[in-house]
Structures are given as structure tokens and as C-alpha cells.
């Protein structure tokens, strides 16, 4: 007999514990590989943050130190980052390594949760924890995320801050504040100020986007000016000296620099020609990238907008290491969408595999083989593989994806 009652399947609480266990087991080899590395190769960027915090606590100049040999790395971040790193400096080095590694996976979980929210909503019920665990493990083994763990990097934290600020439906904080924090910490998230500036003005603009821009700009300015009151000498040194020296970031021609400028530098043209071509490419890619991102936002696809702006942070920057491509997590979420379109799933799987493989380093191997004609040309293309791939991703998200949405809706 039909009673008219609706029954729902309740998810046992232990399902999330099982999902957490599966993630922990799957990522353990990666974590123990890098946390068990030799001392001078272990989480070297975390050592930079921590040493910057130590300099603050000990009253030493932040931008004068180098980490111990063989790395000899300087502090390259804005002074507010050194102030916020003081809690790391108060911890022992082994404790700081574990705390930071756990933070990497917590912020990756935020990126996966918001980036793949549409697909996860369709996997509600008993399958939601397992779907989330699968996506966490898949994203962990992307090369840019593996490098987060290897070096103890901060990029996935910046991704989580910007993504949450853009896509949370009812934030408890003023929207734009997290973007301002991320921008003050590492500057490159400042592309999101441009994003909300062009989204907040012009045809179809919304008041909420203007408010987001002003809040992000205010927070960035506040956190940028604060060090001038607390550590004025370090603030002056960064903004008027250290920031103007791109070589402080490392060898700009190195394979791991996958920005457009990095790719051009590896062509070894005259400096003036490299700079001219770079500025021209920045203008063209920025025009299309921000235009596509604005359209995605105004059409109700904020994850796609965030993914495009994240790619701008990589491509337009003078220096963008492979780990800066942590934005690929959001790109994959935008491509997958709600998971109903098998073509989008296959394309996302291809992008995932591409960024799992160490393709730029294959280019180095090809060049070293010194095969006439083949090695110089093919080797250079493959060496620039992740940067060239990012340009393709801009086209995928900005041109192909809107067309695919339309055609999929038109299917019977």
C-alpha cells in the first residue's frame, strides 16, 4: 500500500572516516617520500617562510638572509608574509613540516570541494564521501600539487582563498577579503582585482562585483601598509629594492618557469626582443583571458571564471614555477561541471593525465639527446609543455566549454 511517505538513504557517519582513511593511505607514499628526503632537499620553500618568521622574531633584516647551502634561497615574498610566518618560526622544524603538510591537504580539500561542487552535489548520498576521496587522490598526484608537498609551497592555500571568496554562496566574511589576503601574501592573486574590476563595471555589471573589488583592494592595501608601521625597514627594502630584482626568484630561464616570459627567455633572443614579444603576448592573452572570465562570471559559471583568472596569474607573471599551476585543480572542476556530459569528462581526464606527467622535463631529456633538428625544436616545445598547455586551457575554458554547454543542452 502506498502511504505517501518518502524514504531517504542516510549516510553512516563512518563513511567520511573511511574516505579520510582512503585518502591518507593513497597520499602517504608521496608525503613520506618528501618528508623523508635529505635535510637540504626537504620542504625548502617552507624553510624560506619559517626563516623569514625567525628574522622578524630576532630583529634581523628579512631580505638579507639566505637559507643554508646548497639551496641559498632568499625571502621573496611581501613583508606581511614574514609577519604571518612567525608562528611557523615558533615551532620546531619537524613540527612545522607536519603542520604545513597537513595544511596543504586541508586547503586542497577546500579547492576540490568548491571546484567540483556541481559534480559532488550529484554524488550526494552514500557515494559522496567516496567521490570526494577519489577526487582528492586524483588531484594530489597532479605534478603542481606534488610539488606543493615536495617544496612545502603556499600556492594551493592561495587557490583555496580565492576560490572560496568567489564561489561561496553566503560567506560569513566580506566577499573580497580573502582575495585581498592572498594578494598581499604573494601578489600574483592580484589578477582577481582586475577580474572584479572589469566585472563590476561596464555592460551587465553587478553591484556585488563592485563591492567585491573594493573590499579586495582595501584588504590588500591594509595588509600592504601594515608592515610599514611594524617593520618599516623591511617594507621599504621589499617594495623599493627586492621586488625589482626578478633574479631573486631564481633562474628565470629554468625549465620550471612555465610563464610566457619563461618560455620566451628559453628561446635566447636579444633581451629587447624578448621583452617586446612578452608585452605583446601579455596584452593579447590578458584581453582574451579576462574577457572570457568576465563572461563566465556574468553567465553564472563562477568556477570557470576563477579557473581562467588563475591561469592568467600563471601566464602573465614574469616568473611562474610549475607549482604555481595548482590552479589546474579548479580547471578540472570547471571542465567536469556536474558530471553529466561524458565528453567533458573525457577532456578533463586528458587534462588531468597531461599535468600528472613530468612533460617539461621530458623536453630537457630530448634536448640533451642532441639529435639534429629534432632535439632543438621538439625539445623546446616539450620543455614548455605546461605553459603551452595553460594557453590551450584558456581556449578550452573560454571558447570550447561554452559551445559544449550549448550543444549538450541541445541534445535530445
mmCIF file of C-alpha atoms in Angstrom:
data_model
loop_
_atom_site.group_PDB
_atom_site.id
_atom_site.type_symbol
_atom_site.label_atom_id
_atom_site.label_comp_id
_atom_site.label_asym_id
_atom_site.label_seq_id
_atom_site.Cartn_x
_atom_site.Cartn_y
_atom_site.Cartn_z
ATOM 1 C CA UNK A 1 0.000 0.000 0.000
ATOM 2 C CA UNK A 2 1.272 3.478 -0.879
ATOM 3 C CA UNK A 3 1.500 5.597 2.229
ATOM 4 C CA UNK A 4 2.776 8.758 0.538
ATOM 5 C CA UNK A 5 5.882 8.763 2.743
ATOM 6 C CA UNK A 6 9.262 9.486 1.174
ATOM 7 C CA UNK A 7 12.192 7.443 2.407
ATOM 8 C CA UNK A 8 15.748 8.758 2.233
ATOM 9 C CA UNK A 9 19.006 6.870 2.500
ATOM 10 C CA UNK A 10 21.014 8.138 5.417
ATOM 11 C CA UNK A 11 24.788 8.225 5.083
ATOM 12 C CA UNK A 12 26.520 6.495 8.015
ATOM 13 C CA UNK A 13 28.989 8.836 9.765
ATOM 14 C CA UNK A 14 31.776 6.303 9.322
ATOM 15 C CA UNK A 15 31.647 6.792 5.540
ATOM 16 C CA UNK A 16 33.543 10.070 5.870
ATOM 17 C CA UNK A 17 36.077 8.408 8.175
ATOM 18 C CA UNK A 18 36.561 5.680 5.591
ATOM 19 C CA UNK A 19 37.028 8.306 2.864
ATOM 20 C CA UNK A 20 39.628 10.106 5.012
ATOM 21 C CA UNK A 21 41.445 6.824 5.594
ATOM 22 C CA UNK A 22 41.488 6.053 1.872
ATOM 23 C CA UNK A 23 42.929 9.488 1.102
ATOM 24 C CA UNK A 24 45.556 9.126 3.829
ATOM 25 C CA UNK A 25 46.661 5.713 2.548
ATOM 26 C CA UNK A 26 46.768 6.886 -1.068
ATOM 27 C CA UNK A 27 48.822 10.036 -0.408
ATOM 28 C CA UNK A 28 51.110 8.529 2.250
ATOM 29 C CA UNK A 29 53.808 7.433 -0.258
ATOM 30 C CA UNK A 30 54.088 10.982 -1.582
ATOM 31 C CA UNK A 31 54.154 12.550 1.888
ATOM 32 C CA UNK A 32 56.736 10.177 3.327
ATOM 33 C CA UNK A 33 58.868 10.444 0.195
ATOM 34 C CA UNK A 34 59.342 14.182 0.618
ATOM 35 C CA UNK A 35 59.238 14.427 4.411
ATOM 36 C CA UNK A 36 61.832 11.652 4.471
ATOM 37 C CA UNK A 37 64.086 13.414 1.983
ATOM 38 C CA UNK A 38 67.587 14.555 2.937
ATOM 39 C CA UNK A 39 67.613 17.679 5.081
ATOM 40 C CA UNK A 40 68.824 20.105 2.414
ATOM 41 C CA UNK A 41 66.133 18.956 -0.052
ATOM 42 C CA UNK A 42 63.181 18.772 2.341
ATOM 43 C CA UNK A 43 60.370 21.363 2.058
ATOM 44 C CA UNK A 44 62.869 24.031 1.055
ATOM 45 C CA UNK A 45 60.255 26.737 0.469
ATOM 46 C CA UNK A 46 58.730 26.139 3.891
ATOM 47 C CA UNK A 47 62.226 26.727 5.238
ATOM 48 C CA UNK A 48 62.180 30.134 3.499
ATOM 49 C CA UNK A 49 58.856 31.102 5.123
ATOM 50 C CA UNK A 50 59.999 29.883 8.516
ATOM 51 C CA UNK A 51 63.362 31.640 8.303
ATOM 52 C CA UNK A 52 61.557 34.855 7.386
ATOM 53 C CA UNK A 53 59.473 34.495 10.536
ATOM 54 C CA UNK A 54 62.616 33.838 12.568
ATOM 55 C CA UNK A 55 64.185 37.031 11.213
ATOM 56 C CA UNK A 56 61.159 39.002 12.449
ATOM 57 C CA UNK A 57 61.303 37.436 15.913
ATOM 58 C CA UNK A 58 65.050 38.004 16.193
ATOM 59 C CA UNK A 59 65.015 41.550 14.802
ATOM 60 C CA UNK A 60 67.166 40.698 11.770
ATOM 61 C CA UNK A 61 66.618 42.119 8.232
ATOM 62 C CA UNK A 62 64.186 39.825 6.414
ATOM 63 C CA UNK A 63 65.566 40.354 2.905
ATOM 64 C CA UNK A 64 69.257 39.900 3.736
ATOM 65 C CA UNK A 65 69.319 36.225 4.746
ATOM 66 C CA UNK A 66 69.775 33.102 2.640
ATOM 67 C CA UNK A 67 68.728 29.625 3.695
ATOM 68 C CA UNK A 68 71.617 27.185 4.310
ATOM 69 C CA UNK A 69 73.609 25.676 1.431
ATOM 70 C CA UNK A 70 73.084 24.175 -1.047
ATOM 71 C CA UNK A 71 69.730 25.966 -1.543
ATOM 72 C CA UNK A 72 70.788 29.522 -0.566
ATOM 73 C CA UNK A 73 67.243 30.838 -1.067
ATOM 74 C CA UNK A 74 66.252 34.414 -0.133
ATOM 75 C CA UNK A 75 62.888 35.539 1.197
ATOM 76 C CA UNK A 76 60.987 36.718 -1.888
ATOM 77 C CA UNK A 77 57.519 37.451 -0.512
ATOM 78 C CA UNK A 78 55.937 40.706 0.730
ATOM 79 C CA UNK A 79 56.757 41.628 4.344
ATOM 80 C CA UNK A 80 53.248 40.723 5.583
ATOM 81 C CA UNK A 81 54.076 37.106 4.687
ATOM 82 C CA UNK A 82 57.078 37.209 7.027
ATOM 83 C CA UNK A 83 54.896 38.579 9.830
ATOM 84 C CA UNK A 84 52.331 35.820 9.314
ATOM 85 C CA UNK A 85 55.109 33.200 9.244
ATOM 86 C CA UNK A 86 56.168 33.912 12.815
ATOM 87 C CA UNK A 87 54.011 31.066 14.234
ATOM 88 C CA UNK A 88 55.947 28.659 11.979
ATOM 89 C CA UNK A 89 59.180 30.064 13.362
ATOM 90 C CA UNK A 90 57.957 29.385 16.904
ATOM 91 C CA UNK A 91 57.578 25.674 16.086
ATOM 92 C CA UNK A 92 60.369 23.153 15.850
ATOM 93 C CA UNK A 93 61.371 22.281 12.292
ATOM 94 C CA UNK A 94 59.892 18.731 12.381
ATOM 95 C CA UNK A 95 56.581 20.005 13.790
ATOM 96 C CA UNK A 96 56.412 22.816 11.224
ATOM 97 C CA UNK A 97 56.888 20.297 8.396
ATOM 98 C CA UNK A 98 53.923 18.201 9.513
ATOM 99 C CA UNK A 99 51.710 21.202 10.280
ATOM 100 C CA UNK A 100 52.375 22.702 6.844
ATOM 101 C CA UNK A 101 51.877 19.404 5.012
ATOM 102 C CA UNK A 102 48.524 18.888 6.731
ATOM 103 C CA UNK A 103 47.580 22.472 5.820
ATOM 104 C CA UNK A 104 48.380 21.717 2.165
ATOM 105 C CA UNK A 105 45.883 18.845 2.159
ATOM 106 C CA UNK A 106 43.255 20.800 4.087
ATOM 107 C CA UNK A 107 43.397 23.620 1.543
ATOM 108 C CA UNK A 108 43.432 21.092 -1.314
ATOM 109 C CA UNK A 109 40.216 19.688 0.163
ATOM 110 C CA UNK A 110 38.728 23.206 0.037
ATOM 111 C CA UNK A 111 39.800 23.517 -3.598
ATOM 112 C CA UNK A 112 38.325 20.129 -4.500
ATOM 113 C CA UNK A 113 35.125 20.752 -2.553
ATOM 114 C CA UNK A 114 34.365 24.085 -4.212
ATOM 115 C CA UNK A 115 35.940 23.342 -7.595
ATOM 116 C CA UNK A 116 33.976 20.119 -8.081
ATOM 117 C CA UNK A 117 30.895 21.234 -6.139
ATOM 118 C CA UNK A 118 28.480 20.650 -9.048
ATOM 119 C CA UNK A 119 29.708 17.078 -9.575
ATOM 120 C CA UNK A 120 29.791 16.330 -5.851
ATOM 121 C CA UNK A 121 26.206 17.559 -5.477
ATOM 122 C CA UNK A 122 25.148 14.893 -7.979
ATOM 123 C CA UNK A 123 27.075 12.280 -5.983
ATOM 124 C CA UNK A 124 25.149 13.030 -2.779
ATOM 125 C CA UNK A 125 24.076 10.226 -0.509
ATOM 126 C CA UNK A 126 26.244 7.211 0.178
ATOM 127 C CA UNK A 127 28.613 7.929 -2.712
ATOM 128 C CA UNK A 128 29.552 11.495 -1.782
ATOM 129 C CA UNK A 129 32.474 10.622 0.570
ATOM 130 C CA UNK A 130 33.890 8.121 -1.928
ATOM 131 C CA UNK A 131 33.600 10.599 -4.812
ATOM 132 C CA UNK A 132 35.329 13.250 -2.735
ATOM 133 C CA UNK A 133 38.113 10.824 -1.763
ATOM 134 C CA UNK A 134 38.632 9.853 -5.409
ATOM 135 C CA UNK A 135 38.934 13.495 -6.497
ATOM 136 C CA UNK A 136 41.309 14.300 -3.615
ATOM 137 C CA UNK A 137 43.667 11.499 -4.578
ATOM 138 C CA UNK A 138 43.474 12.324 -8.299
ATOM 139 C CA UNK A 139 44.304 15.980 -7.661
ATOM 140 C CA UNK A 140 47.087 15.147 -5.197
ATOM 141 C CA UNK A 141 49.071 13.419 -7.927
ATOM 142 C CA UNK A 142 48.938 16.344 -10.349
ATOM 143 C CA UNK A 143 52.535 17.500 -10.727
ATOM 144 C CA UNK A 144 51.814 21.062 -9.477
ATOM 145 C CA UNK A 145 50.252 19.570 -6.313
ATOM 146 C CA UNK A 146 53.022 17.019 -5.855
ATOM 147 C CA UNK A 147 55.407 19.967 -5.920
ATOM 148 C CA UNK A 148 53.371 21.672 -3.184
ATOM 149 C CA UNK A 149 54.247 18.756 -0.910
ATOM 150 C CA UNK A 150 57.802 18.436 -2.195
ATOM 151 C CA UNK A 151 58.731 22.074 -1.590
ATOM 152 C CA UNK A 152 56.243 22.972 1.160
ATOM 153 C CA UNK A 153 54.693 25.610 -1.074
ATOM 154 C CA UNK A 154 51.834 28.055 -0.432
ATOM 155 C CA UNK A 155 50.082 28.072 -3.824
ATOM 156 C CA UNK A 156 47.194 25.709 -3.026
ATOM 157 C CA UNK A 157 46.392 27.902 0.001
ATOM 158 C CA UNK A 158 46.100 30.903 -2.340
ATOM 159 C CA UNK A 159 43.880 28.865 -4.679
ATOM 160 C CA UNK A 160 41.599 27.915 -1.781
ATOM 161 C CA UNK A 161 41.357 31.519 -0.531
ATOM 162 C CA UNK A 162 40.473 32.973 -3.941
ATOM 163 C CA UNK A 163 38.132 30.150 -4.931
ATOM 164 C CA UNK A 164 36.210 30.255 -1.651
ATOM 165 C CA UNK A 165 35.902 34.035 -1.865
ATOM 166 C CA UNK A 166 34.441 33.775 -5.368
ATOM 167 C CA UNK A 167 32.053 30.821 -5.100
ATOM 168 C CA UNK A 168 30.800 30.553 -1.514
ATOM 169 C CA UNK A 169 27.128 31.469 -1.742
ATOM 170 C CA UNK A 170 26.766 33.238 1.622
ATOM 171 C CA UNK A 171 30.211 33.994 3.060
ATOM 172 C CA UNK A 172 30.438 34.936 6.725
ATOM 173 C CA UNK A 173 33.279 37.302 5.797
ATOM 174 C CA UNK A 174 33.035 40.351 3.495
ATOM 175 C CA UNK A 175 33.444 38.938 -0.012
ATOM 176 C CA UNK A 176 36.778 40.063 -1.420
ATOM 177 C CA UNK A 177 38.618 39.918 1.903
ATOM 178 C CA UNK A 178 40.249 36.537 1.182
ATOM 179 C CA UNK A 179 41.349 37.676 -2.264
ATOM 180 C CA UNK A 180 42.935 40.710 -0.599
ATOM 181 C CA UNK A 181 44.744 38.452 1.884
ATOM 182 C CA UNK A 182 46.015 36.177 -0.911
ATOM 183 C CA UNK A 183 47.179 39.186 -2.955
ATOM 184 C CA UNK A 184 49.016 40.725 -0.019
ATOM 185 C CA UNK A 185 50.770 37.392 0.622
ATOM 186 C CA UNK A 186 52.073 36.709 -2.891
ATOM 187 C CA UNK A 187 50.983 39.487 -5.310
ATOM 188 C CA UNK A 188 50.023 37.208 -8.232
ATOM 189 C CA UNK A 189 46.431 36.738 -6.949
ATOM 190 C CA UNK A 190 46.112 40.445 -7.731
ATOM 191 C CA UNK A 191 44.722 39.291 -11.087
ATOM 192 C CA UNK A 192 41.451 38.798 -9.206
ATOM 193 C CA UNK A 193 41.299 42.540 -8.543
ATOM 194 C CA UNK A 194 41.422 43.056 -12.302
ATOM 195 C CA UNK A 195 38.757 40.358 -12.689
ATOM 196 C CA UNK A 196 36.278 42.033 -10.348
ATOM 197 C CA UNK A 197 37.173 45.490 -11.620
ATOM 198 C CA UNK A 198 36.154 44.591 -15.184
ATOM 199 C CA UNK A 199 33.205 42.503 -13.943
ATOM 200 C CA UNK A 200 31.943 45.314 -11.727
ATOM 201 C CA UNK A 201 31.854 47.970 -14.403
ATOM 202 C CA UNK A 202 30.518 48.085 -17.936
ATOM 203 C CA UNK A 203 27.529 46.360 -19.579
ATOM 204 C CA UNK A 204 25.874 43.753 -17.385
ATOM 205 C CA UNK A 205 27.930 44.718 -14.328
ATOM 206 C CA UNK A 206 26.567 43.964 -10.890
ATOM 207 C CA UNK A 207 26.848 45.919 -7.672
ATOM 208 C CA UNK A 208 28.058 42.826 -5.774
ATOM 209 C CA UNK A 209 31.097 42.585 -8.059
ATOM 210 C CA UNK A 210 31.985 46.229 -7.460
ATOM 211 C CA UNK A 211 31.730 45.660 -3.713
ATOM 212 C CA UNK A 212 33.983 42.614 -4.009
ATOM 213 C CA UNK A 213 36.573 44.635 -5.897
ATOM 214 C CA UNK A 214 36.601 47.441 -3.338
ATOM 215 C CA UNK A 215 36.849 45.026 -0.401
ATOM 216 C CA UNK A 216 39.696 43.089 -2.065
ATOM 217 C CA UNK A 217 41.547 46.324 -2.861
ATOM 218 C CA UNK A 218 41.012 47.655 0.679
ATOM 219 C CA UNK A 219 42.268 44.438 2.307
ATOM 220 C CA UNK A 220 45.299 44.310 0.022
ATOM 221 C CA UNK A 221 46.162 47.925 0.793
ATOM 222 C CA UNK A 222 45.680 47.461 4.543
ATOM 223 C CA UNK A 223 47.914 44.379 4.726
ATOM 224 C CA UNK A 224 50.487 46.035 2.479
ATOM 225 C CA UNK A 225 50.692 49.202 4.577
ATOM 226 C CA UNK A 226 50.676 47.436 7.958
ATOM 227 C CA UNK A 227 54.342 46.316 7.730
ATOM 228 C CA UNK A 228 55.403 49.925 7.178
ATOM 229 C CA UNK A 229 54.228 50.515 10.761
ATOM 230 C CA UNK A 230 55.618 47.295 12.271
ATOM 231 C CA UNK A 231 58.791 46.529 10.261
ATOM 232 C CA UNK A 232 59.339 49.698 8.196
ATOM 233 C CA UNK A 233 62.912 48.926 7.092
ATOM 234 C CA UNK A 234 61.900 45.544 5.687
ATOM 235 C CA UNK A 235 58.852 47.042 3.980
ATOM 236 C CA UNK A 236 60.982 49.685 2.250
ATOM 237 C CA UNK A 237 63.577 47.086 1.260
ATOM 238 C CA UNK A 238 60.975 44.841 -0.373
ATOM 239 C CA UNK A 239 58.931 47.398 -2.284
ATOM 240 C CA UNK A 240 61.832 49.546 -3.493
ATOM 241 C CA UNK A 241 64.627 47.010 -3.943
ATOM 242 C CA UNK A 242 63.910 43.270 -3.617
ATOM 243 C CA UNK A 243 60.709 43.374 -5.676
ATOM 244 C CA UNK A 244 62.565 44.964 -8.596
ATOM 245 C CA UNK A 245 65.088 42.105 -8.832
ATOM 246 C CA UNK A 246 63.455 39.146 -10.652
ATOM 247 C CA UNK A 247 66.619 37.060 -10.254
ATOM 248 C CA UNK A 248 65.882 36.800 -6.517
ATOM 249 C CA UNK A 249 63.173 34.339 -7.517
ATOM 250 C CA UNK A 250 65.680 32.010 -9.178
ATOM 251 C CA UNK A 251 66.985 31.438 -12.694
ATOM 252 C CA UNK A 252 64.234 32.840 -14.908
ATOM 253 C CA UNK A 253 65.282 30.623 -17.835
ATOM 254 C CA UNK A 254 64.918 27.423 -15.784
ATOM 255 C CA UNK A 255 62.576 24.733 -17.102
ATOM 256 C CA UNK A 256 60.292 25.070 -14.119
ATOM 257 C CA UNK A 257 59.415 28.674 -15.120
ATOM 258 C CA UNK A 258 56.371 27.996 -17.331
ATOM 259 C CA UNK A 259 55.138 31.576 -17.689
ATOM 260 C CA UNK A 260 55.029 33.107 -21.162
ATOM 261 C CA UNK A 261 58.113 35.139 -20.307
ATOM 262 C CA UNK A 262 59.924 31.990 -19.182
ATOM 263 C CA UNK A 263 59.102 30.268 -22.475
ATOM 264 C CA UNK A 264 60.366 33.265 -24.453
ATOM 265 C CA UNK A 265 63.577 33.550 -22.416
ATOM 266 C CA UNK A 266 64.424 29.951 -23.312
ATOM 267 C CA UNK A 267 64.454 30.962 -26.988
ATOM 268 C CA UNK A 268 67.584 33.034 -26.165
ATOM 269 C CA UNK A 269 66.681 36.005 -28.334
ATOM 270 C CA UNK A 270 68.023 39.513 -27.647
ATOM 271 C CA UNK A 271 66.626 40.905 -24.376
ATOM 272 C CA UNK A 272 64.836 43.773 -26.090
ATOM 273 C CA UNK A 273 63.044 41.414 -28.475
ATOM 274 C CA UNK A 274 62.104 39.035 -25.672
ATOM 275 C CA UNK A 275 60.616 41.919 -23.664
ATOM 276 C CA UNK A 276 58.742 43.283 -26.676
ATOM 277 C CA UNK A 277 57.225 39.904 -27.570
ATOM 278 C CA UNK A 278 56.355 39.243 -23.942
ATOM 279 C CA UNK A 279 54.493 42.528 -23.549
ATOM 280 C CA UNK A 280 52.595 41.876 -26.781
ATOM 281 C CA UNK A 281 51.612 38.380 -25.632
ATOM 282 C CA UNK A 282 50.593 39.683 -22.204
ATOM 283 C CA UNK A 283 48.267 42.201 -23.857
ATOM 284 C CA UNK A 284 46.662 39.616 -26.154
ATOM 285 C CA UNK A 285 46.299 36.801 -23.601
ATOM 286 C CA UNK A 286 45.048 39.175 -20.891
ATOM 287 C CA UNK A 287 42.463 40.652 -23.273
ATOM 288 C CA UNK A 288 41.004 37.259 -24.125
ATOM 289 C CA UNK A 289 41.512 35.625 -20.726
ATOM 290 C CA UNK A 290 39.797 38.333 -18.682
ATOM 291 C CA UNK A 291 37.100 38.733 -21.319
ATOM 292 C CA UNK A 292 36.266 35.020 -21.151
ATOM 293 C CA UNK A 293 36.415 35.083 -17.355
ATOM 294 C CA UNK A 294 34.031 38.045 -17.134
ATOM 295 C CA UNK A 295 31.597 36.333 -19.472
ATOM 296 C CA UNK A 296 31.716 33.138 -17.408
ATOM 297 C CA UNK A 297 31.014 35.043 -14.196
ATOM 298 C CA UNK A 298 28.110 37.037 -15.632
ATOM 299 C CA UNK A 299 26.606 33.886 -17.180
ATOM 300 C CA UNK A 300 26.605 32.087 -13.834
ATOM 301 C CA UNK A 301 29.732 29.945 -14.112
ATOM 302 C CA UNK A 302 31.984 31.311 -11.352
ATOM 303 C CA UNK A 303 34.237 28.228 -11.151
ATOM 304 C CA UNK A 304 35.106 28.650 -14.830
ATOM 305 C CA UNK A 305 35.794 32.328 -14.196
ATOM 306 C CA UNK A 306 38.125 31.514 -11.300
ATOM 307 C CA UNK A 307 39.933 28.883 -13.383
ATOM 308 C CA UNK A 308 40.554 31.373 -16.188
ATOM 309 C CA UNK A 309 41.793 34.088 -13.845
ATOM 310 C CA UNK A 310 44.062 31.570 -12.117
ATOM 311 C CA UNK A 311 45.598 30.734 -15.493
ATOM 312 C CA UNK A 312 46.167 34.470 -16.025
ATOM 313 C CA UNK A 313 48.140 34.530 -12.768
ATOM 314 C CA UNK A 314 50.462 31.905 -14.234
ATOM 315 C CA UNK A 315 50.761 33.047 -17.844
ATOM 316 C CA UNK A 316 51.068 36.806 -17.293
ATOM 317 C CA UNK A 317 53.526 36.669 -14.404
ATOM 318 C CA UNK A 318 57.224 37.261 -15.198
ATOM 319 C CA UNK A 319 58.021 34.070 -13.287
ATOM 320 C CA UNK A 320 55.608 31.178 -12.710
ATOM 321 C CA UNK A 321 57.039 27.921 -11.426
ATOM 322 C CA UNK A 322 55.321 24.598 -12.094
ATOM 323 C CA UNK A 323 53.825 24.574 -8.591
ATOM 324 C CA UNK A 324 52.036 27.845 -9.414
ATOM 325 C CA UNK A 325 49.834 25.737 -11.724
ATOM 326 C CA UNK A 326 47.904 24.478 -8.700
ATOM 327 C CA UNK A 327 45.015 26.281 -10.454
ATOM 328 C CA UNK A 328 44.683 23.138 -12.593
ATOM 329 C CA UNK A 329 42.534 21.726 -9.764
ATOM 330 C CA UNK A 330 39.938 24.431 -10.458
ATOM 331 C CA UNK A 331 40.327 23.977 -14.230
ATOM 332 C CA UNK A 332 39.429 20.298 -13.848
ATOM 333 C CA UNK A 333 36.388 21.171 -11.742
ATOM 334 C CA UNK A 334 35.201 23.621 -14.405
ATOM 335 C CA UNK A 335 35.660 21.052 -17.177
ATOM 336 C CA UNK A 336 33.871 18.279 -15.286
ATOM 337 C CA UNK A 337 30.926 20.511 -14.355
ATOM 338 C CA UNK A 338 28.074 18.468 -12.932
ATOM 339 C CA UNK A 339 29.475 15.275 -14.448
ATOM 340 C CA UNK A 340 26.595 14.564 -16.828
ATOM 341 C CA UNK A 341 28.452 15.232 -20.087
ATOM 342 C CA UNK A 342 30.761 12.299 -20.990
ATOM 343 C CA UNK A 343 32.701 14.422 -23.487
ATOM 344 C CA UNK A 344 33.627 16.923 -20.787
ATOM 345 C CA UNK A 345 34.648 14.051 -18.507
ATOM 346 C CA UNK A 346 36.976 12.663 -21.174
ATOM 347 C CA UNK A 347 38.515 16.067 -21.841
ATOM 348 C CA UNK A 348 39.058 16.590 -18.096
ATOM 349 C CA UNK A 349 40.677 13.148 -17.834
ATOM 350 C CA UNK A 350 43.055 14.081 -20.645
ATOM 351 C CA UNK A 351 43.985 17.365 -18.948
ATOM 352 C CA UNK A 352 44.499 15.507 -15.656
ATOM 353 C CA UNK A 353 46.865 12.994 -17.264
ATOM 354 C CA UNK A 354 48.768 15.755 -19.058
ATOM 355 C CA UNK A 355 49.517 17.552 -15.788
ATOM 356 C CA UNK A 356 50.324 14.345 -13.924
ATOM 357 C CA UNK A 357 53.202 13.547 -16.272
ATOM 358 C CA UNK A 358 56.535 15.431 -15.922
ATOM 359 C CA UNK A 359 56.309 16.669 -19.513
ATOM 360 C CA UNK A 360 58.640 19.726 -19.273
ATOM 361 C CA UNK A 361 61.438 17.501 -18.005
ATOM 362 C CA UNK A 362 60.957 15.188 -20.983
ATOM 363 C CA UNK A 363 61.820 18.219 -23.082
ATOM 364 C CA UNK A 364 65.113 18.589 -21.214
ATOM 365 C CA UNK A 365 65.890 14.922 -21.950
ATOM 366 C CA UNK A 366 65.058 15.346 -25.645
ATOM 367 C CA UNK A 367 67.320 18.396 -25.888
ATOM 368 C CA UNK A 368 70.148 16.516 -24.151
ATOM 369 C CA UNK A 369 69.918 13.723 -26.754
ATOM 370 C CA UNK A 370 71.347 16.172 -29.336
ATOM 371 C CA UNK A 371 69.540 14.627 -32.288
ATOM 372 C CA UNK A 372 69.986 17.032 -35.239
ATOM 373 C CA UNK A 373 66.899 19.183 -35.952
ATOM 374 C CA UNK A 374 64.680 17.047 -33.683
ATOM 375 C CA UNK A 375 66.275 17.824 -30.322
ATOM 376 C CA UNK A 376 66.374 21.636 -30.548
ATOM 377 C CA UNK A 377 62.841 22.088 -31.909
ATOM 378 C CA UNK A 378 60.842 19.268 -30.313
ATOM 379 C CA UNK A 379 62.824 19.523 -27.098
ATOM 380 C CA UNK A 380 61.991 23.214 -26.725
ATOM 381 C CA UNK A 381 58.284 22.651 -27.389
ATOM 382 C CA UNK A 382 58.061 19.803 -24.882
ATOM 383 C CA UNK A 383 60.136 21.754 -22.333
ATOM 384 C CA UNK A 384 57.480 24.487 -22.488
ATOM 385 C CA UNK A 385 54.684 21.909 -22.308
ATOM 386 C CA UNK A 386 52.899 23.096 -19.180
ATOM 387 C CA UNK A 387 52.932 26.756 -20.211
ATOM 388 C CA UNK A 388 51.719 25.929 -23.721
ATOM 389 C CA UNK A 389 49.142 23.647 -22.125
ATOM 390 C CA UNK A 390 47.915 26.569 -20.000
ATOM 391 C CA UNK A 391 47.329 28.581 -23.175
ATOM 392 C CA UNK A 392 45.286 25.697 -24.573
ATOM 393 C CA UNK A 393 43.312 25.579 -21.314
ATOM 394 C CA UNK A 394 42.389 29.255 -21.755
ATOM 395 C CA UNK A 395 40.887 28.350 -25.146
ATOM 396 C CA UNK A 396 39.173 25.245 -23.727
ATOM 397 C CA UNK A 397 37.503 27.172 -20.914
ATOM 398 C CA UNK A 398 36.806 30.362 -22.845
ATOM 399 C CA UNK A 399 35.720 29.032 -26.239
ATOM 400 C CA UNK A 400 35.199 25.270 -26.290
ATOM 401 C CA UNK A 401 33.390 24.913 -22.946
ATOM 402 C CA UNK A 402 30.587 27.458 -23.636
ATOM 403 C CA UNK A 403 29.990 25.827 -27.024
ATOM 404 C CA UNK A 404 29.922 22.394 -25.424
ATOM 405 C CA UNK A 405 27.388 23.537 -22.834
ATOM 406 C CA UNK A 406 25.124 24.760 -25.613
ATOM 407 C CA UNK A 407 25.439 21.637 -27.726
ATOM 408 C CA UNK A 408 24.882 19.349 -24.750
ATOM 409 C CA UNK A 409 21.701 21.219 -23.850
ATOM 410 C CA UNK A 410 20.541 20.849 -27.449
ATOM 411 C CA UNK A 411 20.924 17.053 -27.410
ATOM 412 C CA UNK A 412 17.601 15.178 -27.320
#
